[in-house]
CSV table of C-alpha atoms in Angstrom, one decimal:
chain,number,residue,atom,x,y,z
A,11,UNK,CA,26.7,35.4,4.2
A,12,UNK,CA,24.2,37.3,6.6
A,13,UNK,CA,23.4,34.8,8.6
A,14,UNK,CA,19.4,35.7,9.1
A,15,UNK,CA,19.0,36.6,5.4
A,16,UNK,CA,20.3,32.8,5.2
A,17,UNK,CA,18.4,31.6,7.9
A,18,UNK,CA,15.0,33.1,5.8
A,19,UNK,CA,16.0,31.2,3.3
A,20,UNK,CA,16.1,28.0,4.7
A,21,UNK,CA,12.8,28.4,6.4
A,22,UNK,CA,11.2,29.4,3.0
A,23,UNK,CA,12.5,26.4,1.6
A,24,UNK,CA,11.0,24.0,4.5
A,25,UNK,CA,8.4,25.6,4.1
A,26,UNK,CA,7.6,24.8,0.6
A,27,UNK,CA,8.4,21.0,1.6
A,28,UNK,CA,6.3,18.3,3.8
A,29,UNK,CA,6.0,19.2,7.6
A,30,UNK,CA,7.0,15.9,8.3
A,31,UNK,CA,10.2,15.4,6.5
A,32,UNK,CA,12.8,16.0,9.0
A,33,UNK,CA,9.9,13.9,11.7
A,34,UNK,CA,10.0,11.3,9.4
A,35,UNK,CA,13.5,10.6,8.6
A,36,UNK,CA,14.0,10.9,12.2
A,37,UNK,CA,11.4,8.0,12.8
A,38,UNK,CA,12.6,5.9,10.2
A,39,UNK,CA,16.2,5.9,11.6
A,40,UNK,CA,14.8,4.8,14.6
A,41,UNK,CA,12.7,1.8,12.5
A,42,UNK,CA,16.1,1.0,10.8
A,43,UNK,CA,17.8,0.4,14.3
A,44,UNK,CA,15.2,-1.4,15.8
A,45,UNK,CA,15.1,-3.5,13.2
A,46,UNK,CA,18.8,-4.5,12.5
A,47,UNK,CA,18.8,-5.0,16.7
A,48,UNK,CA,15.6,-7.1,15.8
A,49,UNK,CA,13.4,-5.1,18.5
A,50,UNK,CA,10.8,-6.9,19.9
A,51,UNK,CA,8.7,-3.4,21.8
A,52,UNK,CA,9.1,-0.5,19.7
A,53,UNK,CA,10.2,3.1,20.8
A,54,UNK,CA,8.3,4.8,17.9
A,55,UNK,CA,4.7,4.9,16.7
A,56,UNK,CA,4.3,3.3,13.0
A,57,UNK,CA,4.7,5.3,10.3
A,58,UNK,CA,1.7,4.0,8.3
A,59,UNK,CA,-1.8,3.0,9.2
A,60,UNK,CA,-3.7,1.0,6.4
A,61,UNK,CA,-7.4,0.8,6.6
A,62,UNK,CA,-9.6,-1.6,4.8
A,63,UNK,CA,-12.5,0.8,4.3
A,64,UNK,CA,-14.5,-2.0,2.3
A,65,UNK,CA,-13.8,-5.8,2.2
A,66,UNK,CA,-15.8,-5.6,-1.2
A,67,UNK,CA,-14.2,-6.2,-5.3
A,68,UNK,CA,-16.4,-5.7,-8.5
A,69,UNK,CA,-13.2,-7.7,-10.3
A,70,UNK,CA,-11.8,-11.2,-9.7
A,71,UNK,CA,-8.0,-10.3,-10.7
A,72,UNK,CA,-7.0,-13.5,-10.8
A,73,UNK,CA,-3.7,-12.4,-9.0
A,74,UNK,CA,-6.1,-11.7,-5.9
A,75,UNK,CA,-7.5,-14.1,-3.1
A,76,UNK,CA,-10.8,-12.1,-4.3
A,77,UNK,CA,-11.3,-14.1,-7.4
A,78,UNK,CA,-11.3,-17.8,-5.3
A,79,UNK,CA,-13.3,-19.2,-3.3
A,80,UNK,CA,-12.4,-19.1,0.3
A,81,UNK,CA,-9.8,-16.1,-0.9
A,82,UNK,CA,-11.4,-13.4,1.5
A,83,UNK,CA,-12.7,-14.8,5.2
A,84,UNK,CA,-15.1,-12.3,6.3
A,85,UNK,CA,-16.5,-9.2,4.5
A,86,UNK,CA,-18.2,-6.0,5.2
A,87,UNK,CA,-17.7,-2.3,5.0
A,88,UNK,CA,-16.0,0.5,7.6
A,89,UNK,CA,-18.8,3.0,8.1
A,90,UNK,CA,-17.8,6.7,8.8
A,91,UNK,CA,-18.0,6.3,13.0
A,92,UNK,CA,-15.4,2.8,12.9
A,93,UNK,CA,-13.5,5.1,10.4
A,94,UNK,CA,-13.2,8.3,12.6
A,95,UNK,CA,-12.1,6.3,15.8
A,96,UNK,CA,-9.7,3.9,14.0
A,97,UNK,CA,-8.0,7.0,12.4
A,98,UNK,CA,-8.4,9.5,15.4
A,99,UNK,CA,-6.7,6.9,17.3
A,100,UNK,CA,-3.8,6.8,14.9
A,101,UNK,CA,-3.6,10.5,14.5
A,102,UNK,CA,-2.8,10.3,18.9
A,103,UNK,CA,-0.6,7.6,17.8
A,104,UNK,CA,1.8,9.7,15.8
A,105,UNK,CA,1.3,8.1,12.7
A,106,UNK,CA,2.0,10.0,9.3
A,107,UNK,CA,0.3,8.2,6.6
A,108,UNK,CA,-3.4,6.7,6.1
A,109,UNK,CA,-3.7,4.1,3.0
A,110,UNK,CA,-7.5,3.6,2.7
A,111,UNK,CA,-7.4,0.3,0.7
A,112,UNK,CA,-6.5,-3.6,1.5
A,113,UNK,CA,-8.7,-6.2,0.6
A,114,UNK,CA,-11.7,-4.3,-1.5
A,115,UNK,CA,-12.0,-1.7,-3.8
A,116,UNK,CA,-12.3,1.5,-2.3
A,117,UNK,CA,-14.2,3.2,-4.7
A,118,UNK,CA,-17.3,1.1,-3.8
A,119,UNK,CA,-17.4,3.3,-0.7
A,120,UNK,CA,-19.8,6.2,-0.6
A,121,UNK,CA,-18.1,8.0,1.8
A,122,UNK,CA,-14.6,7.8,0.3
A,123,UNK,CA,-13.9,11.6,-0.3
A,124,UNK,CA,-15.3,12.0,3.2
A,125,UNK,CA,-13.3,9.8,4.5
A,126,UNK,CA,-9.7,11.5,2.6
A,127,UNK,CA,-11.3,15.0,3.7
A,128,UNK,CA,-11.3,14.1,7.4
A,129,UNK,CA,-7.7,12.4,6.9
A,130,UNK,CA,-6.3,15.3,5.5
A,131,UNK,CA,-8.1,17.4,8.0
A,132,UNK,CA,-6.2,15.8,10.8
A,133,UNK,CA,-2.7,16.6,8.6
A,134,UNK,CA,-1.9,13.0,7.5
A,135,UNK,CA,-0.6,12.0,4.2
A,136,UNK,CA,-3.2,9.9,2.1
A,137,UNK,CA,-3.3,7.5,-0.3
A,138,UNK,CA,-5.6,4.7,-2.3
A,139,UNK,CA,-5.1,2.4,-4.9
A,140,UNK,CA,-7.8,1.8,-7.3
A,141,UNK,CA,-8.7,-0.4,-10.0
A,142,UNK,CA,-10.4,2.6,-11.7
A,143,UNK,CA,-13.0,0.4,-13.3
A,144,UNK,CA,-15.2,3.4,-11.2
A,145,UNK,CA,-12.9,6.2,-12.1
A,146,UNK,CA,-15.3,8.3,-13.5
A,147,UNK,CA,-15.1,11.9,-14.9
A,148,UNK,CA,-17.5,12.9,-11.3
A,149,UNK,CA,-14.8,10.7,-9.3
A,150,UNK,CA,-11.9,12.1,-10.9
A,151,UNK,CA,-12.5,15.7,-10.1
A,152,UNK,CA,-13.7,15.5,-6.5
A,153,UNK,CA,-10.8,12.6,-5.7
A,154,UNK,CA,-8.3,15.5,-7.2
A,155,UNK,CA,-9.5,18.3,-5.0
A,156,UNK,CA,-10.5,15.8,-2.0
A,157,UNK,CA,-6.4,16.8,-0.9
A,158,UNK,CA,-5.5,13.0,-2.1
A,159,UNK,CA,-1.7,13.0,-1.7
A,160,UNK,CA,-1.2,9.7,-4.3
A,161,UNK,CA,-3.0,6.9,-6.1
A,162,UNK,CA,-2.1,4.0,-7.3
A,163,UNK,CA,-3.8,3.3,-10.8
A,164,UNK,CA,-3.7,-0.3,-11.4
A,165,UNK,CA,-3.3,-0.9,-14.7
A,166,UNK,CA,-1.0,-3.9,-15.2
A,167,UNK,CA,-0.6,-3.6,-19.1
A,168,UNK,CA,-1.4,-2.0,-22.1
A,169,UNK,CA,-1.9,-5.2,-23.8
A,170,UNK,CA,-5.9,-5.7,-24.2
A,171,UNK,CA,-5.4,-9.3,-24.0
A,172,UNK,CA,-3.3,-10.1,-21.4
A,173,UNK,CA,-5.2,-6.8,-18.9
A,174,UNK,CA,-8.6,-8.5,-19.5
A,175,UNK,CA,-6.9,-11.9,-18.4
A,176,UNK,CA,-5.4,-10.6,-15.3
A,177,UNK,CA,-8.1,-8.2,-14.5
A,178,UNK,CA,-11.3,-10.5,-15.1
A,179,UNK,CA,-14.3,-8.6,-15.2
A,180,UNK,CA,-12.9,-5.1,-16.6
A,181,UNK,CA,-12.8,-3.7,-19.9
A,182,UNK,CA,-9.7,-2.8,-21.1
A,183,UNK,CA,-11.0,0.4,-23.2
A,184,UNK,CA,-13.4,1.4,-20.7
A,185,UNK,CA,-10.6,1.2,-17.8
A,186,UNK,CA,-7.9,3.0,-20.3
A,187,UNK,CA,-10.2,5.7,-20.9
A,188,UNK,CA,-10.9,6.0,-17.4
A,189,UNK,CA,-7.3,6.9,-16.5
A,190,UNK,CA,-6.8,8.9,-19.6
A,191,UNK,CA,-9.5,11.0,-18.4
A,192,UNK,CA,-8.1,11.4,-15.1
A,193,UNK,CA,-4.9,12.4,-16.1
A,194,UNK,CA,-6.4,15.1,-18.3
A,195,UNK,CA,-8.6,16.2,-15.3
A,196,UNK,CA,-5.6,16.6,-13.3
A,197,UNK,CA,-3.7,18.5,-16.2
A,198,UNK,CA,-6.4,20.9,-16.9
A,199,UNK,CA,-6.8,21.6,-13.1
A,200,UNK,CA,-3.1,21.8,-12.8
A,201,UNK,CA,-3.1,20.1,-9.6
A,202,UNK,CA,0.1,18.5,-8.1
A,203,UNK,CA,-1.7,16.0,-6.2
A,204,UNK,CA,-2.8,13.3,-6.0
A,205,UNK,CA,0.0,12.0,-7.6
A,206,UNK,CA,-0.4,8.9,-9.5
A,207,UNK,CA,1.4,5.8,-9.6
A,208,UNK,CA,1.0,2.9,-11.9
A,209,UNK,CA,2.2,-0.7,-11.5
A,210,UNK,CA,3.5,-2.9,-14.1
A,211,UNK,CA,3.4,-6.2,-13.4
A,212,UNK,CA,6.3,-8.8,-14.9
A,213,UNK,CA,6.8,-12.1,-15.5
A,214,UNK,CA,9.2,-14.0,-13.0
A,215,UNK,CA,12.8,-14.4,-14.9
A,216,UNK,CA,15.7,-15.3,-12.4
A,217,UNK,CA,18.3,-14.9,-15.4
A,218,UNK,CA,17.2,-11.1,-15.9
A,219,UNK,CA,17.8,-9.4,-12.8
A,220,UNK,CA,16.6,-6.2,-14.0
A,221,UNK,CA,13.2,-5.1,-13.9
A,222,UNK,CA,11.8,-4.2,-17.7
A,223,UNK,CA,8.9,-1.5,-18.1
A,224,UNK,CA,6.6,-1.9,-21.3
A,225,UNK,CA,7.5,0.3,-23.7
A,226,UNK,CA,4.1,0.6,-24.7
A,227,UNK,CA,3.4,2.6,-21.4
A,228,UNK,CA,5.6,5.1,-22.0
A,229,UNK,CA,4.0,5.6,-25.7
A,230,UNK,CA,0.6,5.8,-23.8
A,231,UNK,CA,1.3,7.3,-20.4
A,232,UNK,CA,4.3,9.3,-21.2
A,233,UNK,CA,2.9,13.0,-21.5
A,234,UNK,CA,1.5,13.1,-18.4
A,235,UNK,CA,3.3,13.4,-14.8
A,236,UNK,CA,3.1,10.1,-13.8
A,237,UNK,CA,5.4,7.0,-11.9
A,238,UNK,CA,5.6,3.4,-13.7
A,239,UNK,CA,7.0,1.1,-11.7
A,240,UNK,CA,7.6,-2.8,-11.9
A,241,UNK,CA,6.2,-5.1,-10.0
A,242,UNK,CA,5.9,-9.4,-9.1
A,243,UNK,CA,2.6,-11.0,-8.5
A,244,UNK,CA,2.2,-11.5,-4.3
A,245,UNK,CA,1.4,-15.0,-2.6
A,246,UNK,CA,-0.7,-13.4,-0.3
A,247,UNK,CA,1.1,-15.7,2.4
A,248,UNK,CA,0.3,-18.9,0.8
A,249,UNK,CA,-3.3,-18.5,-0.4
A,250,UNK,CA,-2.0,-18.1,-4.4
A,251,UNK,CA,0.8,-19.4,-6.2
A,252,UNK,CA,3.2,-17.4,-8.0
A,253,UNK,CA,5.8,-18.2,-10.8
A,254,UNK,CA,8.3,-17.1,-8.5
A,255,UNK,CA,7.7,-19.6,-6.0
A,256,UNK,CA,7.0,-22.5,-8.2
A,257,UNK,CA,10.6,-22.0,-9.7
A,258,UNK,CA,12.0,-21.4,-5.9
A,259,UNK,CA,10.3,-25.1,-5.3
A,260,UNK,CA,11.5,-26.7,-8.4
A,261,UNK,CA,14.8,-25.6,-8.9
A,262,UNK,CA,16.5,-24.3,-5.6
A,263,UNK,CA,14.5,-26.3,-2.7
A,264,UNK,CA,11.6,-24.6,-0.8
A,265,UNK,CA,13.3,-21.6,0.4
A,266,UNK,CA,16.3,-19.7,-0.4
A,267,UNK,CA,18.0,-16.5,1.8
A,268,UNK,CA,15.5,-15.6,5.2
A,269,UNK,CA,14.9,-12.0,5.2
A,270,UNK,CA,13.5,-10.8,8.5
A,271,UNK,CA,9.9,-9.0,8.2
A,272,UNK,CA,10.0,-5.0,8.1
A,273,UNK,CA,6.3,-4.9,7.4
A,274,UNK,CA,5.9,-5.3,11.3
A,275,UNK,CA,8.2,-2.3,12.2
A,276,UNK,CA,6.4,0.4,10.0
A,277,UNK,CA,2.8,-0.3,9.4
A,278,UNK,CA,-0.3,-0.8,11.3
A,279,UNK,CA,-3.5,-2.8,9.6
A,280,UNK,CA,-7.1,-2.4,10.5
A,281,UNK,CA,-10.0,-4.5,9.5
A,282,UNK,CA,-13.4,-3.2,7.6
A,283,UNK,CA,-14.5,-4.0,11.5
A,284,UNK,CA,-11.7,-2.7,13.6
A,285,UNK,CA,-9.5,-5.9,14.0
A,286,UNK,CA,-6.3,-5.2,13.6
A,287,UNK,CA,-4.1,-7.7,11.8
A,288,UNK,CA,-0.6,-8.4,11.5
A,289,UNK,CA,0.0,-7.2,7.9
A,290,UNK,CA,-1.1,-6.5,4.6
A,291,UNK,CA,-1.4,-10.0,3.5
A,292,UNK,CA,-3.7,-11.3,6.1
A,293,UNK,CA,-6.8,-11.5,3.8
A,294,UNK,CA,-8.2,-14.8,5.7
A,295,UNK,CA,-7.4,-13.0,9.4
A,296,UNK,CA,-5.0,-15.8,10.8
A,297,UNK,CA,-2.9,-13.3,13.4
A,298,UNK,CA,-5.4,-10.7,14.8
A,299,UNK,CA,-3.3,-8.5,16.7
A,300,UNK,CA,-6.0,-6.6,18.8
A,301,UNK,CA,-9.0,-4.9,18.2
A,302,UNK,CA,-9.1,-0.7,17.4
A,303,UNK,CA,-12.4,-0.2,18.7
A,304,UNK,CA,-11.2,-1.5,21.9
A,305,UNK,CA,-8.2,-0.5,22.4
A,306,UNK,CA,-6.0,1.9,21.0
A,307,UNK,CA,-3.1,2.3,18.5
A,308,UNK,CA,-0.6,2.7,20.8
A,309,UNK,CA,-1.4,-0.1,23.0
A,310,UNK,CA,-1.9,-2.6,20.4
A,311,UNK,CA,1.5,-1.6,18.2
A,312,UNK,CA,3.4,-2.6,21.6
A,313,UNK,CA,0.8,-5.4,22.9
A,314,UNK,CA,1.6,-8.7,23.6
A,315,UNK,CA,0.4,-10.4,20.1
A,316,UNK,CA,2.8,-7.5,18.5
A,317,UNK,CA,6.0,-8.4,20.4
A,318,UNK,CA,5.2,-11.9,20.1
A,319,UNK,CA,5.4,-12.0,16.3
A,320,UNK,CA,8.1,-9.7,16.2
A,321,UNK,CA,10.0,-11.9,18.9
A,322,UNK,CA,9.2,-15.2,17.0
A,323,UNK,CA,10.1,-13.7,13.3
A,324,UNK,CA,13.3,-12.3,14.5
A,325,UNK,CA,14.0,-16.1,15.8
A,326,UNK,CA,13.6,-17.6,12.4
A,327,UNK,CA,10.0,-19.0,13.7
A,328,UNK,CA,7.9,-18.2,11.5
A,329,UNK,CA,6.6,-22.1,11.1
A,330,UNK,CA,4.6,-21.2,14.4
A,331,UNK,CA,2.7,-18.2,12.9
A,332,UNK,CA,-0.2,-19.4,10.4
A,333,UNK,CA,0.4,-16.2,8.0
A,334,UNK,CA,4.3,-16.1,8.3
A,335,UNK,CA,4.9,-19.6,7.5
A,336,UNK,CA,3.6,-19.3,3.8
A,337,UNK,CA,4.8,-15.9,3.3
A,338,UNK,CA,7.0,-15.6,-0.1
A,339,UNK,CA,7.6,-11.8,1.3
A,340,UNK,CA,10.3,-13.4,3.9
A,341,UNK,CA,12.4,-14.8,1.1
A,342,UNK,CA,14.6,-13.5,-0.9
């Protein structure tokens, strides 16, 4: 073969793909490494940054620390300057992805699709989850040509009974209609992005090891170009039960097999007011791990209260960190 006919060919192909492939299986070799060696300091920016860009819910999912009382320590809401430091500082960083949602609805924002415009401006990836109570017809278009790279619709089941249940406060048809009209939105466009996801959740079975989507879904969702995936209900580190871990505590003893934290070797998570926290989970702010408007990125993702927790989780010490010691996430 001629080699720079050949050559042509490959760079039309890359070209075609994400930038950052090849940058990002590089990185997460090096997060694989460090984190079989148990790495306390990090040679590698993270990969994600996840920004709560409101503290504030219109539902009480009763799967949520939103819906009790107590469930959600402080609130508030980013405004656009926070949010332009906190990502710009990232973007220095090297990080490749931006998740604008954690504790609230991000929705309720009014600066949302500014917000993904200036992310996508600065060539990361972005994403939101949404419980598209709000998804409407307006929403849908400008979140579709906002450059939105995914969102995560959550619409645990297509069971009217069992949604309103889990998702108190949200109508089933309205919510269903919602996401019906989106879908169509993004047909008629014909726009590849933002992808959608949707979660289903399932009921905790140790004797059926394999995860079962609803049929249903398929008979609803399956025309369009869209991801169903399973999923369990979270523990958010000990402020909800889950079935999972009442049958861990009734039939096998409080724990079962450790499994050392990853979350802490691939993602960065910053407050509605800059704090930066130790994880996903950390609705009630137990481990602040620095502050973004004070420092940056970089400094905090190898700073002391990082390498600490890193150190201490890779020691099996997680009874001396208030988040870790609840978490369900460390056990398999």
């Amino acid at each position: 073969m001629h080699i720079p006919r050949f050559q042509n060919k490959i760079n039309k192909f890359y070209a075609k793909v994400d930038k950052t492939l090849l940058p990002r299986l590089a990185r997460r070799f090096k997060l694989t490494q460090s984190y079989k060696k148990k790495l306390a300091k990090l040679a590698y920016p993270p990969e994600y940054l996840q920004i709560d860009i409101t503290a504030y819910c219109n539902l009480k999912c009763k799967m949520c620390p939103q819906s009790i009382e107590g469930g959600i320590l402080e609130k508030g809401t980013m405004n656009f300057s926070v949010y332009k430091k906190v990502l710009d500082s990232g973007v220095v960083a090297g990080v490749f992805n931006v998740l604008l949602v954690l504790t609230g609805e991000p929705l309720l924002h009014k600066q949302l699709i500014e917000m993904i415009r200036y992310a996508k401006s600065k060539g990361l990836k972005v994403n939101i989850s949404t419980n598209c109570t709000l998804l409407t017809p307006s929403m849908s278009e400008a979140l579709i040509k906002s450059g939105l790279d995914e969102i995560l619709l959550s619409f645990d089941t297509v069971k009217k009974e069992l949604y309103e249940d889990y998702r108190r406060g949200a109508k089933f048809e309205q919510v269903l209609n919602n996401i019906l009209t989106f879908l169509e939105i993004r047909k008629k466009i014909k726009s590849r992005k933002p992808f959608p996801t949707m979660a289903n959740l399932q009921k905790f079975n140790p004797n059926i090891p394999k995860l079962q989507i609803e049929e249903d879904f398929w008979e609803v969702f399956g025309k369009y170009d869209i991801w169903i995936v399973p999923k369990y209900f979270s523990n958010w580190s000990g402020i909800m039960k889950t079935e999972k871990e009442l049958y861990r505590e009734s039939e096998i003893g409080p724990h079962s097999q450790y499994r050392f934290c990853r979350t802490i070797y691939q993602r960065i998570v910053v407050s509605w007011d800059g704090k930066v926290l130790s994880c996903c989970n950390d609705f009630l702010r137990q481990q602040i791990m620095g502050d973004a408007l004070e420092q940056s990125i970089t400094e905090i993702w190898n700073g002391p209260a990082f390498v600490n927790l890193r150190q201490k989780l890779a020691n099996k010490e997680y009874n001396k960190l208030p988040l870790c010691k609840n978490c369900g996430v460390l056990w398999k």
